[in-house]
Amino acid sequence: MSLYFALKIIHILSGAVLFGTGAGIAFFMLRAHATRDARTVAEVGRIVVLADFVFTATAVVVQPISGLGLIHLEGWSLTSSWLLAAYGLYVFVGLCWLPVVWIQYRMMKLAQRASGQGAALPPAYHRLFRWWFALGWPAFAGVLAIYWLMVAKPTF
């Protein structure tokens, strides 16, 4: 197996992990939230926070490393228009994701506290959920746009 092929597989798989974990986390958090049950939200939140750190954070590191390797091996210019657009979107997605990680953790903690007290989810949880939801959409769209750029490699 060539180095290029190995890097390409790693890059594709880590991109799939980013997309898949993000979509999975969104689905499970939305479903837990829909129950309005603090215990369910706390348990799902615990798993989601762990998944983000284990899978998403790892893929976030692997993506630029494998991408730079592919750029070098293919001889592409680091300043190609499609790559510059991808870099910008990657940073944009990261700027959405970083607060989401903190928000998910806070939501989980608030749900754990409410569950332990036998209380409903507090207003602070619902405010955080709205931010989590609002930041998720542009991040999701950004990842889709990066996929398009990687496949199409357009010139601007």
Short mmCIF file of the C-alpha atoms (twelve columns), coordinates in Angstrom:
data_MODEL
# 
_entry.id   MODEL 
# 
loop_
_atom_site.group_PDB 
_atom_site.id 
_atom_site.type_symbol 
_atom_site.label_atom_id 
_atom_site.label_alt_id 
_atom_site.label_comp_id 
_atom_site.label_asym_id 
_atom_site.label_seq_id 
_atom_site.Cartn_x 
_atom_site.Cartn_y 
_atom_site.Cartn_z 
_atom_site.pdbx_PDB_model_num 
ATOM 1   C CA . MET A 1   0.000   0.000  0.000  1 
ATOM 2   C CA . SER A 2   1.399   3.405  -0.937 1 
ATOM 3   C CA . LEU A 3   1.783   6.246  1.553  1 
ATOM 4   C CA . TYR A 4   -0.666  8.323  -0.506 1 
ATOM 5   C CA . PHE A 5   -3.323  5.599  -0.390 1 
ATOM 6   C CA . ALA A 6   -2.848  5.093  3.364  1 
ATOM 7   C CA . LEU A 7   -3.124  8.842  4.032  1 
ATOM 8   C CA . LYS A 8   -6.172  9.127  1.815  1 
ATOM 9   C CA . ILE A 9   -7.929  6.294  3.674  1 
ATOM 10  C CA . ILE A 10  -7.017  7.883  7.019  1 
ATOM 11  C CA . HIS A 11  -8.250  11.281 5.819  1 
ATOM 12  C CA . ILE A 12  -11.537 9.886  4.495  1 
ATOM 13  C CA . LEU A 13  -12.164 7.805  7.615  1 
ATOM 14  C CA . SER A 14  -11.372 10.648 10.010 1 
ATOM 15  C CA . GLY A 15  -13.708 12.886 7.988  1 
ATOM 16  C CA . ALA A 16  -16.389 10.213 8.285  1 
ATOM 17  C CA . VAL A 17  -15.781 10.056 12.037 1 
ATOM 18  C CA . LEU A 18  -16.184 13.857 12.286 1 
ATOM 19  C CA . PHE A 19  -19.386 13.831 10.278 1 
ATOM 20  C CA . GLY A 20  -20.800 10.639 11.745 1 
ATOM 21  C CA . THR A 21  -20.034 11.446 15.348 1 
ATOM 22  C CA . GLY A 22  -21.454 14.944 14.913 1 
ATOM 23  C CA . ALA A 23  -24.640 13.627 13.337 1 
ATOM 24  C CA . GLY A 24  -24.948 10.868 15.942 1 
ATOM 25  C CA . ILE A 25  -24.392 13.239 18.841 1 
ATOM 26  C CA . ALA A 26  -26.959 15.643 17.431 1 
ATOM 27  C CA . PHE A 27  -29.512 12.863 17.005 1 
ATOM 28  C CA . PHE A 28  -29.074 11.429 20.494 1 
ATOM 29  C CA . MET A 29  -29.001 14.827 22.203 1 
ATOM 30  C CA . LEU A 30  -32.158 15.903 20.371 1 
ATOM 31  C CA . ARG A 31  -33.919 12.658 21.288 1 
ATOM 32  C CA . ALA A 32  -32.852 12.933 24.940 1 
ATOM 33  C CA . HIS A 33  -33.926 16.578 25.064 1 
ATOM 34  C CA . ALA A 34  -37.327 15.679 23.605 1 
ATOM 35  C CA . THR A 35  -38.018 13.420 26.620 1 
ATOM 36  C CA . ARG A 36  -37.697 16.430 28.972 1 
ATOM 37  C CA . ASP A 37  -36.439 13.864 31.509 1 
ATOM 38  C CA . ALA A 38  -33.402 15.126 33.440 1 
ATOM 39  C CA . ARG A 39  -32.091 11.603 34.095 1 
ATOM 40  C CA . THR A 40  -32.234 10.675 30.399 1 
ATOM 41  C CA . VAL A 41  -30.564 13.931 29.370 1 
ATOM 42  C CA . ALA A 42  -27.852 13.412 32.008 1 
ATOM 43  C CA . GLU A 43  -27.074 9.855  30.874 1 
ATOM 44  C CA . VAL A 44  -27.114 10.651 27.172 1 
ATOM 45  C CA . GLY A 45  -25.112 13.814 27.858 1 
ATOM 46  C CA . ARG A 46  -22.443 11.785 29.664 1 
ATOM 47  C CA . ILE A 47  -22.069 9.479  26.657 1 
ATOM 48  C CA . VAL A 48  -22.117 12.375 24.179 1 
ATOM 49  C CA . VAL A 49  -19.409 14.306 26.039 1 
ATOM 50  C CA . LEU A 50  -17.238 11.181 26.113 1 
ATOM 51  C CA . ALA A 51  -17.827 10.502 22.402 1 
ATOM 52  C CA . ASP A 52  -16.885 14.063 21.507 1 
ATOM 53  C CA . PHE A 53  -13.585 13.788 23.357 1 
ATOM 54  C CA . VAL A 54  -12.709 10.279 22.177 1 
ATOM 55  C CA . PHE A 55  -13.841 10.395 18.558 1 
ATOM 56  C CA . THR A 56  -14.363 13.992 17.466 1 
ATOM 57  C CA . ALA A 57  -11.277 15.447 19.140 1 
ATOM 58  C CA . THR A 58  -9.090  12.688 17.698 1 
ATOM 59  C CA . ALA A 59  -10.456 13.215 14.198 1 
ATOM 60  C CA . VAL A 60  -10.021 16.991 14.535 1 
ATOM 61  C CA . VAL A 61  -6.281  16.377 15.021 1 
ATOM 62  C CA . VAL A 62  -5.951  13.682 12.341 1 
ATOM 63  C CA . GLN A 63  -7.731  15.685 9.606  1 
ATOM 64  C CA . PRO A 64  -5.170  18.483 9.124  1 
ATOM 65  C CA . ILE A 65  -2.202  16.134 9.535  1 
ATOM 66  C CA . SER A 66  -3.455  13.685 6.927  1 
ATOM 67  C CA . GLY A 67  -4.660  16.552 4.728  1 
ATOM 68  C CA . LEU A 68  -1.272  18.265 4.735  1 
ATOM 69  C CA . GLY A 69  0.355   14.933 3.881  1 
ATOM 70  C CA . LEU A 70  -1.976  14.501 0.915  1 
ATOM 71  C CA . ILE A 71  -1.352  18.077 -0.247 1 
ATOM 72  C CA . HIS A 72  2.386   17.477 -0.142 1 
ATOM 73  C CA . LEU A 73  2.261   14.092 -1.887 1 
ATOM 74  C CA . GLU A 74  -0.039  15.386 -4.641 1 
ATOM 75  C CA . GLY A 75  1.998   18.538 -5.135 1 
ATOM 76  C CA . TRP A 76  -0.955  20.870 -4.649 1 
ATOM 77  C CA . SER A 77  -0.248  24.438 -3.661 1 
ATOM 78  C CA . LEU A 78  -1.108  25.176 -0.040 1 
ATOM 79  C CA . THR A 79  -2.764  28.343 -1.354 1 
ATOM 80  C CA . SER A 80  -5.048  26.735 -3.934 1 
ATOM 81  C CA . SER A 81  -8.420  28.473 -3.784 1 
ATOM 82  C CA . TRP A 82  -10.328 25.315 -2.848 1 
ATOM 83  C CA . LEU A 83  -7.862  24.562 -0.062 1 
ATOM 84  C CA . LEU A 84  -8.048  28.115 1.284  1 
ATOM 85  C CA . ALA A 85  -11.833 27.783 1.361  1 
ATOM 86  C CA . ALA A 86  -11.525 24.421 3.141  1 
ATOM 87  C CA . TYR A 87  -9.121  25.875 5.740  1 
ATOM 88  C CA . GLY A 88  -11.520 28.740 6.401  1 
ATOM 89  C CA . LEU A 89  -14.476 26.409 6.774  1 
ATOM 90  C CA . TYR A 90  -12.471 24.068 9.029  1 
ATOM 91  C CA . VAL A 91  -11.674 26.978 11.346 1 
ATOM 92  C CA . PHE A 92  -15.306 28.133 11.198 1 
ATOM 93  C CA . VAL A 93  -16.574 24.650 12.091 1 
ATOM 94  C CA . GLY A 94  -14.043 24.490 14.922 1 
ATOM 95  C CA . LEU A 95  -15.208 27.851 16.250 1 
ATOM 96  C CA . CYS A 96  -18.738 26.435 16.366 1 
ATOM 97  C CA . TRP A 97  -17.637 23.093 17.842 1 
ATOM 98  C CA . LEU A 98  -15.492 24.385 20.711 1 
ATOM 99  C CA . PRO A 99  -18.354 26.162 22.480 1 
ATOM 100 C CA . VAL A 100 -20.620 23.194 21.741 1 
ATOM 101 C CA . VAL A 101 -18.259 20.918 23.685 1 
ATOM 102 C CA . TRP A 102 -18.450 23.246 26.683 1 
ATOM 103 C CA . ILE A 103 -22.221 23.649 26.276 1 
ATOM 104 C CA . GLN A 104 -22.771 19.869 26.161 1 
ATOM 105 C CA . TYR A 105 -20.734 19.461 29.320 1 
ATOM 106 C CA . ARG A 106 -22.709 22.210 31.114 1 
ATOM 107 C CA . MET A 107 -26.015 20.747 29.887 1 
ATOM 108 C CA . MET A 108 -24.975 17.335 31.217 1 
ATOM 109 C CA . LYS A 109 -24.006 18.796 34.609 1 
ATOM 110 C CA . LEU A 110 -27.265 20.745 34.902 1 
ATOM 111 C CA . ALA A 111 -29.247 17.620 33.978 1 
ATOM 112 C CA . GLN A 112 -27.293 15.524 36.509 1 
ATOM 113 C CA . ARG A 113 -27.999 18.061 39.246 1 
ATOM 114 C CA . ALA A 114 -31.701 18.215 38.344 1 
ATOM 115 C CA . SER A 115 -31.926 14.430 38.193 1 
ATOM 116 C CA . GLY A 116 -30.256 14.085 41.589 1 
ATOM 117 C CA . GLN A 117 -32.781 16.512 43.076 1 
ATOM 118 C CA . GLY A 118 -35.732 14.932 41.271 1 
ATOM 119 C CA . ALA A 119 -36.324 18.283 39.586 1 
ATOM 120 C CA . ALA A 120 -37.153 19.384 36.063 1 
ATOM 121 C CA . LEU A 121 -34.466 20.628 33.732 1 
ATOM 122 C CA . PRO A 122 -33.713 24.225 34.751 1 
ATOM 123 C CA . PRO A 123 -34.097 27.320 32.557 1 
ATOM 124 C CA . ALA A 124 -30.278 27.530 32.251 1 
ATOM 125 C CA . TYR A 125 -30.297 24.105 30.577 1 
ATOM 126 C CA . HIS A 126 -32.892 25.250 28.047 1 
ATOM 127 C CA . ARG A 127 -30.899 28.422 27.242 1 
ATOM 128 C CA . LEU A 128 -27.785 26.321 26.667 1 
ATOM 129 C CA . PHE A 129 -29.748 23.900 24.523 1 
ATOM 130 C CA . ARG A 130 -30.855 26.746 22.238 1 
ATOM 131 C CA . TRP A 131 -27.207 27.835 21.816 1 
ATOM 132 C CA . TRP A 132 -26.148 24.216 21.221 1 
ATOM 133 C CA . PHE A 133 -28.819 23.837 18.548 1 
ATOM 134 C CA . ALA A 134 -28.015 27.183 16.913 1 
ATOM 135 C CA . LEU A 135 -24.282 26.436 16.691 1 
ATOM 136 C CA . GLY A 136 -24.861 22.935 15.337 1 
ATOM 137 C CA . TRP A 137 -26.499 23.979 12.065 1 
ATOM 138 C CA . PRO A 138 -23.710 26.171 10.681 1 
ATOM 139 C CA . ALA A 139 -21.126 23.613 11.775 1 
ATOM 140 C CA . PHE A 140 -23.030 20.839 9.991  1 
ATOM 141 C CA . ALA A 141 -23.333 22.962 6.836  1 
ATOM 142 C CA . GLY A 142 -19.625 23.783 7.050  1 
ATOM 143 C CA . VAL A 143 -18.667 20.112 7.176  1 
ATOM 144 C CA . LEU A 144 -20.864 19.397 4.141  1 
ATOM 145 C CA . ALA A 145 -19.213 22.278 2.275  1 
ATOM 146 C CA . ILE A 146 -15.762 20.904 3.133  1 
ATOM 147 C CA . TYR A 147 -16.773 17.516 1.737  1 
ATOM 148 C CA . TRP A 148 -17.890 19.223 -1.464 1 
ATOM 149 C CA . LEU A 149 -14.587 21.093 -1.718 1 
ATOM 150 C CA . MET A 150 -12.577 17.902 -1.205 1 
ATOM 151 C CA . VAL A 151 -14.472 16.109 -3.959 1 
ATOM 152 C CA . ALA A 152 -14.957 18.930 -6.475 1 
ATOM 153 C CA . LYS A 153 -11.680 20.847 -5.929 1 
ATOM 154 C CA . PRO A 154 -13.133 23.914 -7.680 1 
ATOM 155 C CA . THR A 155 -11.125 26.928 -8.733 1 
ATOM 156 C CA . PHE A 156 -12.456 30.306 -7.740 1 
# 
